[in-house]
């Protein structure tokens, strides 16, 4: 069933691309566990950032640094510092991972474990597809897919997409009207 959901998402996103702005979609796990994991592993400290895949005609280092700069946004939690070069404050096993041009069937868990499927055919700029995952000990805790029209790392649309994905990945698990946690 997940395969069909992902393929449907790719088709719908393709149709909506003409709208011009970045688009994100939660595809991963429940947010019920993230509060404690974020507070312990990312709150007030460095968080290891990894960037894989590159749909642009720039070096991987240039793209990685652009993603690092774009990920420095405030979320509805205590601040964290996603970085390519974490200091000793970073918790072992905690990572923020981005994969550009992911295969439609690429899972966040596999990305957290370092297993990357072949890129989706034809997934090159200006239509940029990204999978973002908050990993803890090799498992995806939250997972978001995003899409934007961007011509390169300096394009503000890429910066906006990464910022929106960070907010989605780290949004708090807020209680509902009855005080129950969950979405």
mmCIF file with all atom_site columns, C-alpha atoms in Angstrom:
data_model
loop_
_atom_site.group_PDB
_atom_site.id
_atom_site.type_symbol
_atom_site.label_atom_id
_atom_site.label_alt_id
_atom_site.label_comp_id
_atom_site.label_asym_id
_atom_site.label_entity_id
_atom_site.label_seq_id
_atom_site.pdbx_PDB_ins_code
_atom_site.Cartn_x
_atom_site.Cartn_y
_atom_site.Cartn_z
_atom_site.occupancy
_atom_site.B_iso_or_equiv
_atom_site.pdbx_formal_charge
_atom_site.auth_seq_id
_atom_site.auth_comp_id
_atom_site.auth_asym_id
_atom_site.auth_atom_id
_atom_site.pdbx_PDB_model_num
ATOM 1   C CA . UNK A 1 1   ? 0.000  0.000  0.000   1.00 0.00 ? 1   UNK A CA 1
ATOM 2   C CA . UNK A 1 2   ? 2.827  2.444  0.802   1.00 0.00 ? 2   UNK A CA 1
ATOM 3   C CA . UNK A 1 3   ? 4.227  2.017  -2.705  1.00 0.00 ? 3   UNK A CA 1
ATOM 4   C CA . UNK A 1 4   ? 0.917  3.095  -4.218  1.00 0.00 ? 4   UNK A CA 1
ATOM 5   C CA . UNK A 1 5   ? 0.676  6.034  -1.823  1.00 0.00 ? 5   UNK A CA 1
ATOM 6   C CA . UNK A 1 6   ? 4.149  7.209  -2.750  1.00 0.00 ? 6   UNK A CA 1
ATOM 7   C CA . UNK A 1 7   ? 3.541  6.808  -6.471  1.00 0.00 ? 7   UNK A CA 1
ATOM 8   C CA . UNK A 1 8   ? 0.242  8.682  -6.164  1.00 0.00 ? 8   UNK A CA 1
ATOM 9   C CA . UNK A 1 9   ? 2.046  11.426 -4.248  1.00 0.00 ? 9   UNK A CA 1
ATOM 10  C CA . UNK A 1 10  ? 4.680  11.777 -6.971  1.00 0.00 ? 10  UNK A CA 1
ATOM 11  C CA . UNK A 1 11  ? 1.965  12.037 -9.623  1.00 0.00 ? 11  UNK A CA 1
ATOM 12  C CA . UNK A 1 12  ? -0.059 14.598 -7.639  1.00 0.00 ? 12  UNK A CA 1
ATOM 13  C CA . UNK A 1 13  ? 3.026  16.645 -6.846  1.00 0.00 ? 13  UNK A CA 1
ATOM 14  C CA . UNK A 1 14  ? 3.931  16.680 -10.515 1.00 0.00 ? 14  UNK A CA 1
ATOM 15  C CA . UNK A 1 15  ? 0.511  18.085 -11.324 1.00 0.00 ? 15  UNK A CA 1
ATOM 16  C CA . UNK A 1 16  ? 0.813  20.747 -8.613  1.00 0.00 ? 16  UNK A CA 1
ATOM 17  C CA . UNK A 1 17  ? 4.321  21.831 -9.574  1.00 0.00 ? 17  UNK A CA 1
ATOM 18  C CA . UNK A 1 18  ? 2.935  24.586 -11.745 1.00 0.00 ? 18  UNK A CA 1
ATOM 19  C CA . UNK A 1 19  ? 1.748  26.356 -8.578  1.00 0.00 ? 19  UNK A CA 1
ATOM 20  C CA . UNK A 1 20  ? 5.304  27.625 -8.092  1.00 0.00 ? 20  UNK A CA 1
ATOM 21  C CA . UNK A 1 21  ? 5.850  27.409 -4.327  1.00 0.00 ? 21  UNK A CA 1
ATOM 22  C CA . UNK A 1 22  ? 7.419  24.641 -2.280  1.00 0.00 ? 22  UNK A CA 1
ATOM 23  C CA . UNK A 1 23  ? 5.235  21.723 -1.270  1.00 0.00 ? 23  UNK A CA 1
ATOM 24  C CA . UNK A 1 24  ? 5.798  19.342 1.635   1.00 0.00 ? 24  UNK A CA 1
ATOM 25  C CA . UNK A 1 25  ? 4.010  16.194 2.770   1.00 0.00 ? 25  UNK A CA 1
ATOM 26  C CA . UNK A 1 26  ? 4.400  14.064 5.898   1.00 0.00 ? 26  UNK A CA 1
ATOM 27  C CA . UNK A 1 27  ? 4.933  10.453 4.921   1.00 0.00 ? 27  UNK A CA 1
ATOM 28  C CA . UNK A 1 28  ? 6.514  8.956  7.959   1.00 0.00 ? 28  UNK A CA 1
ATOM 29  C CA . UNK A 1 29  ? 5.944  7.800  11.440  1.00 0.00 ? 29  UNK A CA 1
ATOM 30  C CA . UNK A 1 30  ? 3.682  9.177  14.130  1.00 0.00 ? 30  UNK A CA 1
ATOM 31  C CA . UNK A 1 31  ? 4.788  12.248 16.024  1.00 0.00 ? 31  UNK A CA 1
ATOM 32  C CA . UNK A 1 32  ? 3.836  10.697 19.369  1.00 0.00 ? 32  UNK A CA 1
ATOM 33  C CA . UNK A 1 33  ? 7.451  9.825  20.287  1.00 0.00 ? 33  UNK A CA 1
ATOM 34  C CA . UNK A 1 34  ? 9.289  12.827 18.917  1.00 0.00 ? 34  UNK A CA 1
ATOM 35  C CA . UNK A 1 35  ? 8.924  15.179 21.898  1.00 0.00 ? 35  UNK A CA 1
ATOM 36  C CA . UNK A 1 36  ? 11.279 13.279 24.209  1.00 0.00 ? 36  UNK A CA 1
ATOM 37  C CA . UNK A 1 37  ? 13.645 12.277 21.406  1.00 0.00 ? 37  UNK A CA 1
ATOM 38  C CA . UNK A 1 38  ? 14.024 15.842 20.186  1.00 0.00 ? 38  UNK A CA 1
ATOM 39  C CA . UNK A 1 39  ? 14.438 17.227 23.690  1.00 0.00 ? 39  UNK A CA 1
ATOM 40  C CA . UNK A 1 40  ? 17.163 14.695 24.515  1.00 0.00 ? 40  UNK A CA 1
ATOM 41  C CA . UNK A 1 41  ? 19.007 14.540 21.214  1.00 0.00 ? 41  UNK A CA 1
ATOM 42  C CA . UNK A 1 42  ? 18.633 17.878 19.465  1.00 0.00 ? 42  UNK A CA 1
ATOM 43  C CA . UNK A 1 43  ? 17.453 20.567 21.858  1.00 0.00 ? 43  UNK A CA 1
ATOM 44  C CA . UNK A 1 44  ? 20.098 23.214 22.498  1.00 0.00 ? 44  UNK A CA 1
ATOM 45  C CA . UNK A 1 45  ? 22.887 21.307 20.758  1.00 0.00 ? 45  UNK A CA 1
ATOM 46  C CA . UNK A 1 46  ? 24.416 20.463 17.393  1.00 0.00 ? 46  UNK A CA 1
ATOM 47  C CA . UNK A 1 47  ? 22.582 17.912 15.249  1.00 0.00 ? 47  UNK A CA 1
ATOM 48  C CA . UNK A 1 48  ? 24.501 15.968 12.607  1.00 0.00 ? 48  UNK A CA 1
ATOM 49  C CA . UNK A 1 49  ? 23.296 16.915 9.103   1.00 0.00 ? 49  UNK A CA 1
ATOM 50  C CA . UNK A 1 50  ? 23.828 14.732 6.052   1.00 0.00 ? 50  UNK A CA 1
ATOM 51  C CA . UNK A 1 51  ? 22.957 15.690 2.482   1.00 0.00 ? 51  UNK A CA 1
ATOM 52  C CA . UNK A 1 52  ? 22.928 13.076 -0.264  1.00 0.00 ? 52  UNK A CA 1
ATOM 53  C CA . UNK A 1 53  ? 22.085 13.287 -3.947  1.00 0.00 ? 53  UNK A CA 1
ATOM 54  C CA . UNK A 1 54  ? 22.540 16.390 -6.065  1.00 0.00 ? 54  UNK A CA 1
ATOM 55  C CA . UNK A 1 55  ? 20.196 17.481 -8.867  1.00 0.00 ? 55  UNK A CA 1
ATOM 56  C CA . UNK A 1 56  ? 22.224 20.612 -9.629  1.00 0.00 ? 56  UNK A CA 1
ATOM 57  C CA . UNK A 1 57  ? 25.369 21.293 -11.641 1.00 0.00 ? 57  UNK A CA 1
ATOM 58  C CA . UNK A 1 58  ? 27.328 22.368 -8.559  1.00 0.00 ? 58  UNK A CA 1
ATOM 59  C CA . UNK A 1 59  ? 29.589 20.450 -6.224  1.00 0.00 ? 59  UNK A CA 1
ATOM 60  C CA . UNK A 1 60  ? 28.070 18.296 -3.491  1.00 0.00 ? 60  UNK A CA 1
ATOM 61  C CA . UNK A 1 61  ? 29.854 20.514 -0.967  1.00 0.00 ? 61  UNK A CA 1
ATOM 62  C CA . UNK A 1 62  ? 28.155 23.644 -2.336  1.00 0.00 ? 62  UNK A CA 1
ATOM 63  C CA . UNK A 1 63  ? 24.721 22.021 -2.104  1.00 0.00 ? 63  UNK A CA 1
ATOM 64  C CA . UNK A 1 64  ? 25.401 20.653 1.386   1.00 0.00 ? 64  UNK A CA 1
ATOM 65  C CA . UNK A 1 65  ? 26.452 24.076 2.672   1.00 0.00 ? 65  UNK A CA 1
ATOM 66  C CA . UNK A 1 66  ? 23.330 25.674 1.164   1.00 0.00 ? 66  UNK A CA 1
ATOM 67  C CA . UNK A 1 67  ? 21.123 23.091 2.899   1.00 0.00 ? 67  UNK A CA 1
ATOM 68  C CA . UNK A 1 68  ? 23.015 23.643 6.152   1.00 0.00 ? 68  UNK A CA 1
ATOM 69  C CA . UNK A 1 69  ? 22.424 27.408 5.937   1.00 0.00 ? 69  UNK A CA 1
ATOM 70  C CA . UNK A 1 70  ? 18.741 26.954 5.053   1.00 0.00 ? 70  UNK A CA 1
ATOM 71  C CA . UNK A 1 71  ? 18.188 24.554 7.954   1.00 0.00 ? 71  UNK A CA 1
ATOM 72  C CA . UNK A 1 72  ? 18.984 27.204 10.581  1.00 0.00 ? 72  UNK A CA 1
ATOM 73  C CA . UNK A 1 73  ? 15.338 28.057 11.230  1.00 0.00 ? 73  UNK A CA 1
ATOM 74  C CA . UNK A 1 74  ? 13.443 28.348 14.477  1.00 0.00 ? 74  UNK A CA 1
ATOM 75  C CA . UNK A 1 75  ? 10.899 25.605 15.066  1.00 0.00 ? 75  UNK A CA 1
ATOM 76  C CA . UNK A 1 76  ? 8.239  25.347 17.766  1.00 0.00 ? 76  UNK A CA 1
ATOM 77  C CA . UNK A 1 77  ? 10.783 23.753 20.082  1.00 0.00 ? 77  UNK A CA 1
ATOM 78  C CA . UNK A 1 78  ? 14.038 24.771 21.737  1.00 0.00 ? 78  UNK A CA 1
ATOM 79  C CA . UNK A 1 79  ? 16.593 25.663 19.074  1.00 0.00 ? 79  UNK A CA 1
ATOM 80  C CA . UNK A 1 80  ? 18.844 23.039 17.545  1.00 0.00 ? 80  UNK A CA 1
ATOM 81  C CA . UNK A 1 81  ? 21.812 23.560 15.243  1.00 0.00 ? 81  UNK A CA 1
ATOM 82  C CA . UNK A 1 82  ? 21.846 21.210 12.221  1.00 0.00 ? 82  UNK A CA 1
ATOM 83  C CA . UNK A 1 83  ? 25.435 21.132 10.985  1.00 0.00 ? 83  UNK A CA 1
ATOM 84  C CA . UNK A 1 84  ? 27.701 19.200 8.646   1.00 0.00 ? 84  UNK A CA 1
ATOM 85  C CA . UNK A 1 85  ? 30.471 19.382 11.260  1.00 0.00 ? 85  UNK A CA 1
ATOM 86  C CA . UNK A 1 86  ? 28.876 18.827 14.685  1.00 0.00 ? 86  UNK A CA 1
ATOM 87  C CA . UNK A 1 87  ? 30.800 19.548 17.842  1.00 0.00 ? 87  UNK A CA 1
ATOM 88  C CA . UNK A 1 88  ? 30.919 17.429 20.979  1.00 0.00 ? 88  UNK A CA 1
ATOM 89  C CA . UNK A 1 89  ? 27.427 18.590 22.014  1.00 0.00 ? 89  UNK A CA 1
ATOM 90  C CA . UNK A 1 90  ? 25.870 16.425 19.265  1.00 0.00 ? 90  UNK A CA 1
ATOM 91  C CA . UNK A 1 91  ? 24.299 13.196 20.492  1.00 0.00 ? 91  UNK A CA 1
ATOM 92  C CA . UNK A 1 92  ? 25.584 10.007 18.919  1.00 0.00 ? 92  UNK A CA 1
ATOM 93  C CA . UNK A 1 93  ? 22.952 8.330  16.730  1.00 0.00 ? 93  UNK A CA 1
ATOM 94  C CA . UNK A 1 94  ? 20.928 11.500 16.074  1.00 0.00 ? 94  UNK A CA 1
ATOM 95  C CA . UNK A 1 95  ? 20.892 12.844 12.519  1.00 0.00 ? 95  UNK A CA 1
ATOM 96  C CA . UNK A 1 96  ? 18.956 15.056 10.153  1.00 0.00 ? 96  UNK A CA 1
ATOM 97  C CA . UNK A 1 97  ? 19.209 13.524 6.676   1.00 0.00 ? 97  UNK A CA 1
ATOM 98  C CA . UNK A 1 98  ? 18.225 14.996 3.315   1.00 0.00 ? 98  UNK A CA 1
ATOM 99  C CA . UNK A 1 99  ? 18.176 12.992 0.084   1.00 0.00 ? 99  UNK A CA 1
ATOM 100 C CA . UNK A 1 100 ? 17.725 14.847 -3.186  1.00 0.00 ? 100 UNK A CA 1
ATOM 101 C CA . UNK A 1 101 ? 16.050 13.045 -6.104  1.00 0.00 ? 101 UNK A CA 1
ATOM 102 C CA . UNK A 1 102 ? 14.932 10.044 -4.026  1.00 0.00 ? 102 UNK A CA 1
ATOM 103 C CA . UNK A 1 103 ? 13.387 7.024  -5.677  1.00 0.00 ? 103 UNK A CA 1
ATOM 104 C CA . UNK A 1 104 ? 9.590  6.990  -5.136  1.00 0.00 ? 104 UNK A CA 1
ATOM 105 C CA . UNK A 1 105 ? 9.952  3.891  -2.949  1.00 0.00 ? 105 UNK A CA 1
ATOM 106 C CA . UNK A 1 106 ? 12.859 5.217  -0.849  1.00 0.00 ? 106 UNK A CA 1
ATOM 107 C CA . UNK A 1 107 ? 11.964 4.957  2.818   1.00 0.00 ? 107 UNK A CA 1
ATOM 108 C CA . UNK A 1 108 ? 13.174 7.146  5.644   1.00 0.00 ? 108 UNK A CA 1
ATOM 109 C CA . UNK A 1 109 ? 14.263 4.105  7.640   1.00 0.00 ? 109 UNK A CA 1
ATOM 110 C CA . UNK A 1 110 ? 16.471 2.958  4.783   1.00 0.00 ? 110 UNK A CA 1
ATOM 111 C CA . UNK A 1 111 ? 17.964 6.443  4.457   1.00 0.00 ? 111 UNK A CA 1
ATOM 112 C CA . UNK A 1 112 ? 18.723 6.453  8.198   1.00 0.00 ? 112 UNK A CA 1
ATOM 113 C CA . UNK A 1 113 ? 20.494 3.116  7.761   1.00 0.00 ? 113 UNK A CA 1
ATOM 114 C CA . UNK A 1 114 ? 22.528 4.472  4.825   1.00 0.00 ? 114 UNK A CA 1
ATOM 115 C CA . UNK A 1 115 ? 20.685 2.403  2.202   1.00 0.00 ? 115 UNK A CA 1
ATOM 116 C CA . UNK A 1 116 ? 19.831 4.571  -0.767  1.00 0.00 ? 116 UNK A CA 1
ATOM 117 C CA . UNK A 1 117 ? 17.818 3.359  -3.732  1.00 0.00 ? 117 UNK A CA 1
ATOM 118 C CA . UNK A 1 118 ? 18.681 4.503  -7.235  1.00 0.00 ? 118 UNK A CA 1
ATOM 119 C CA . UNK A 1 119 ? 17.473 8.030  -7.921  1.00 0.00 ? 119 UNK A CA 1
ATOM 120 C CA . UNK A 1 120 ? 14.208 8.619  -9.672  1.00 0.00 ? 120 UNK A CA 1
ATOM 121 C CA . UNK A 1 121 ? 14.769 8.900  -13.430 1.00 0.00 ? 121 UNK A CA 1
ATOM 122 C CA . UNK A 1 122 ? 14.620 12.434 -14.745 1.00 0.00 ? 122 UNK A CA 1
ATOM 123 C CA . UNK A 1 123 ? 14.637 13.972 -11.252 1.00 0.00 ? 123 UNK A CA 1
ATOM 124 C CA . UNK A 1 124 ? 16.844 16.951 -12.015 1.00 0.00 ? 124 UNK A CA 1
ATOM 125 C CA . UNK A 1 125 ? 16.538 20.685 -11.565 1.00 0.00 ? 125 UNK A CA 1
ATOM 126 C CA . UNK A 1 126 ? 14.440 22.755 -11.869 1.00 0.00 ? 126 UNK A CA 1
ATOM 127 C CA . UNK A 1 127 ? 11.925 20.359 -10.269 1.00 0.00 ? 127 UNK A CA 1
ATOM 128 C CA . UNK A 1 128 ? 13.642 19.337 -7.050  1.00 0.00 ? 128 UNK A CA 1
ATOM 129 C CA . UNK A 1 129 ? 12.362 16.373 -5.031  1.00 0.00 ? 129 UNK A CA 1
ATOM 130 C CA . UNK A 1 130 ? 13.690 15.928 -1.483  1.00 0.00 ? 130 UNK A CA 1
ATOM 131 C CA . UNK A 1 131 ? 13.227 13.384 1.295   1.00 0.00 ? 131 UNK A CA 1
ATOM 132 C CA . UNK A 1 132 ? 13.978 14.722 4.776   1.00 0.00 ? 132 UNK A CA 1
ATOM 133 C CA . UNK A 1 133 ? 14.252 12.447 7.809   1.00 0.00 ? 133 UNK A CA 1
ATOM 134 C CA . UNK A 1 134 ? 14.950 12.876 11.530  1.00 0.00 ? 134 UNK A CA 1
ATOM 135 C CA . UNK A 1 135 ? 16.934 9.741  12.407  1.00 0.00 ? 135 UNK A CA 1
ATOM 136 C CA . UNK A 1 136 ? 17.592 8.270  15.834  1.00 0.00 ? 136 UNK A CA 1
ATOM 137 C CA . UNK A 1 137 ? 19.831 5.200  16.082  1.00 0.00 ? 137 UNK A CA 1
ATOM 138 C CA . UNK A 1 138 ? 19.251 4.283  12.434  1.00 0.00 ? 138 UNK A CA 1
ATOM 139 C CA . UNK A 1 139 ? 15.451 4.606  12.514  1.00 0.00 ? 139 UNK A CA 1
ATOM 140 C CA . UNK A 1 140 ? 13.265 7.314  11.006  1.00 0.00 ? 140 UNK A CA 1
ATOM 141 C CA . UNK A 1 141 ? 11.316 9.193  13.657  1.00 0.00 ? 141 UNK A CA 1
ATOM 142 C CA . UNK A 1 142 ? 9.721  11.700 11.287  1.00 0.00 ? 142 UNK A CA 1
ATOM 143 C CA . UNK A 1 143 ? 9.842  11.843 7.518   1.00 0.00 ? 143 UNK A CA 1
ATOM 144 C CA . UNK A 1 144 ? 8.775  14.518 5.034   1.00 0.00 ? 144 UNK A CA 1
ATOM 145 C CA . UNK A 1 145 ? 8.873  14.689 1.248   1.00 0.00 ? 145 UNK A CA 1
ATOM 146 C CA . UNK A 1 146 ? 9.167  18.039 -0.468  1.00 0.00 ? 146 UNK A CA 1
ATOM 147 C CA . UNK A 1 147 ? 9.102  19.468 -3.950  1.00 0.00 ? 147 UNK A CA 1
ATOM 148 C CA . UNK A 1 148 ? 9.995  22.872 -5.389  1.00 0.00 ? 148 UNK A CA 1
ATOM 149 C CA . UNK A 1 149 ? 11.011 24.510 -8.626  1.00 0.00 ? 149 UNK A CA 1
ATOM 150 C CA . UNK A 1 150 ? 14.591 25.595 -7.946  1.00 0.00 ? 150 UNK A CA 1
ATOM 151 C CA . UNK A 1 151 ? 17.473 26.302 -10.293 1.00 0.00 ? 151 UNK A CA 1
ATOM 152 C CA . UNK A 1 152 ? 20.313 25.827 -7.823  1.00 0.00 ? 152 UNK A CA 1
ATOM 153 C CA . UNK A 1 153 ? 21.477 26.056 -4.209  1.00 0.00 ? 153 UNK A CA 1
ATOM 154 C CA . UNK A 1 154 ? 21.262 29.870 -4.233  1.00 0.00 ? 154 UNK A CA 1
ATOM 155 C CA . UNK A 1 155 ? 17.613 29.833 -5.355  1.00 0.00 ? 155 UNK A CA 1
ATOM 156 C CA . UNK A 1 156 ? 15.377 31.175 -2.536  1.00 0.00 ? 156 UNK A CA 1
ATOM 157 C CA . UNK A 1 157 ? 12.794 28.512 -3.419  1.00 0.00 ? 157 UNK A CA 1
ATOM 158 C CA . UNK A 1 158 ? 15.232 25.807 -2.312  1.00 0.00 ? 158 UNK A CA 1
ATOM 159 C CA . UNK A 1 159 ? 15.900 27.672 0.938   1.00 0.00 ? 159 UNK A CA 1
ATOM 160 C CA . UNK A 1 160 ? 12.141 27.978 1.553   1.00 0.00 ? 160 UNK A CA 1
ATOM 161 C CA . UNK A 1 161 ? 11.622 24.278 0.853   1.00 0.00 ? 161 UNK A CA 1
ATOM 162 C CA . UNK A 1 162 ? 14.335 23.198 3.298   1.00 0.00 ? 162 UNK A CA 1
ATOM 163 C CA . UNK A 1 163 ? 12.984 25.577 5.956   1.00 0.00 ? 163 UNK A CA 1
ATOM 164 C CA . UNK A 1 164 ? 9.439  24.225 5.537   1.00 0.00 ? 164 UNK A CA 1
ATOM 165 C CA . UNK A 1 165 ? 10.721 20.667 5.768   1.00 0.00 ? 165 UNK A CA 1
ATOM 166 C CA . UNK A 1 166 ? 12.597 21.434 9.010   1.00 0.00 ? 166 UNK A CA 1
ATOM 167 C CA . UNK A 1 167 ? 9.428  22.878 10.538  1.00 0.00 ? 167 UNK A CA 1
ATOM 168 C CA . UNK A 1 168 ? 7.445  19.782 9.487   1.00 0.00 ? 168 UNK A CA 1
ATOM 169 C CA . UNK A 1 169 ? 10.085 17.343 10.731  1.00 0.00 ? 169 UNK A CA 1
ATOM 170 C CA . UNK A 1 170 ? 10.299 18.944 14.160  1.00 0.00 ? 170 UNK A CA 1
ATOM 171 C CA . UNK A 1 171 ? 6.771  20.115 14.768  1.00 0.00 ? 171 UNK A CA 1
ATOM 172 C CA . UNK A 1 172 ? 5.613  19.313 18.279  1.00 0.00 ? 172 UNK A CA 1
ATOM 173 C CA . UNK A 1 173 ? 3.188  16.548 19.089  1.00 0.00 ? 173 UNK A CA 1
ATOM 174 C CA . UNK A 1 174 ? 0.391  18.769 20.324  1.00 0.00 ? 174 UNK A CA 1
ATOM 175 C CA . UNK A 1 175 ? -2.509 17.376 22.343  1.00 0.00 ? 175 UNK A CA 1
ATOM 176 C CA . UNK A 1 176 ? -5.976 17.467 20.816  1.00 0.00 ? 176 UNK A CA 1
ATOM 177 C CA . UNK A 1 177 ? -9.012 19.101 22.454  1.00 0.00 ? 177 UNK A CA 1
ATOM 178 C CA . UNK A 1 178 ? -9.408 16.089 24.784  1.00 0.00 ? 178 UNK A CA 1
ATOM 179 C CA . UNK A 1 179 ? -5.765 16.230 25.874  1.00 0.00 ? 179 UNK A CA 1
ATOM 180 C CA . UNK A 1 180 ? -4.760 13.166 23.843  1.00 0.00 ? 180 UNK A CA 1
ATOM 181 C CA . UNK A 1 181 ? -1.413 13.241 22.130  1.00 0.00 ? 181 UNK A CA 1
ATOM 182 C CA . UNK A 1 182 ? -1.109 12.470 18.436  1.00 0.00 ? 182 UNK A CA 1
ATOM 183 C CA . UNK A 1 183 ? -2.096 13.795 15.057  1.00 0.00 ? 183 UNK A CA 1
#
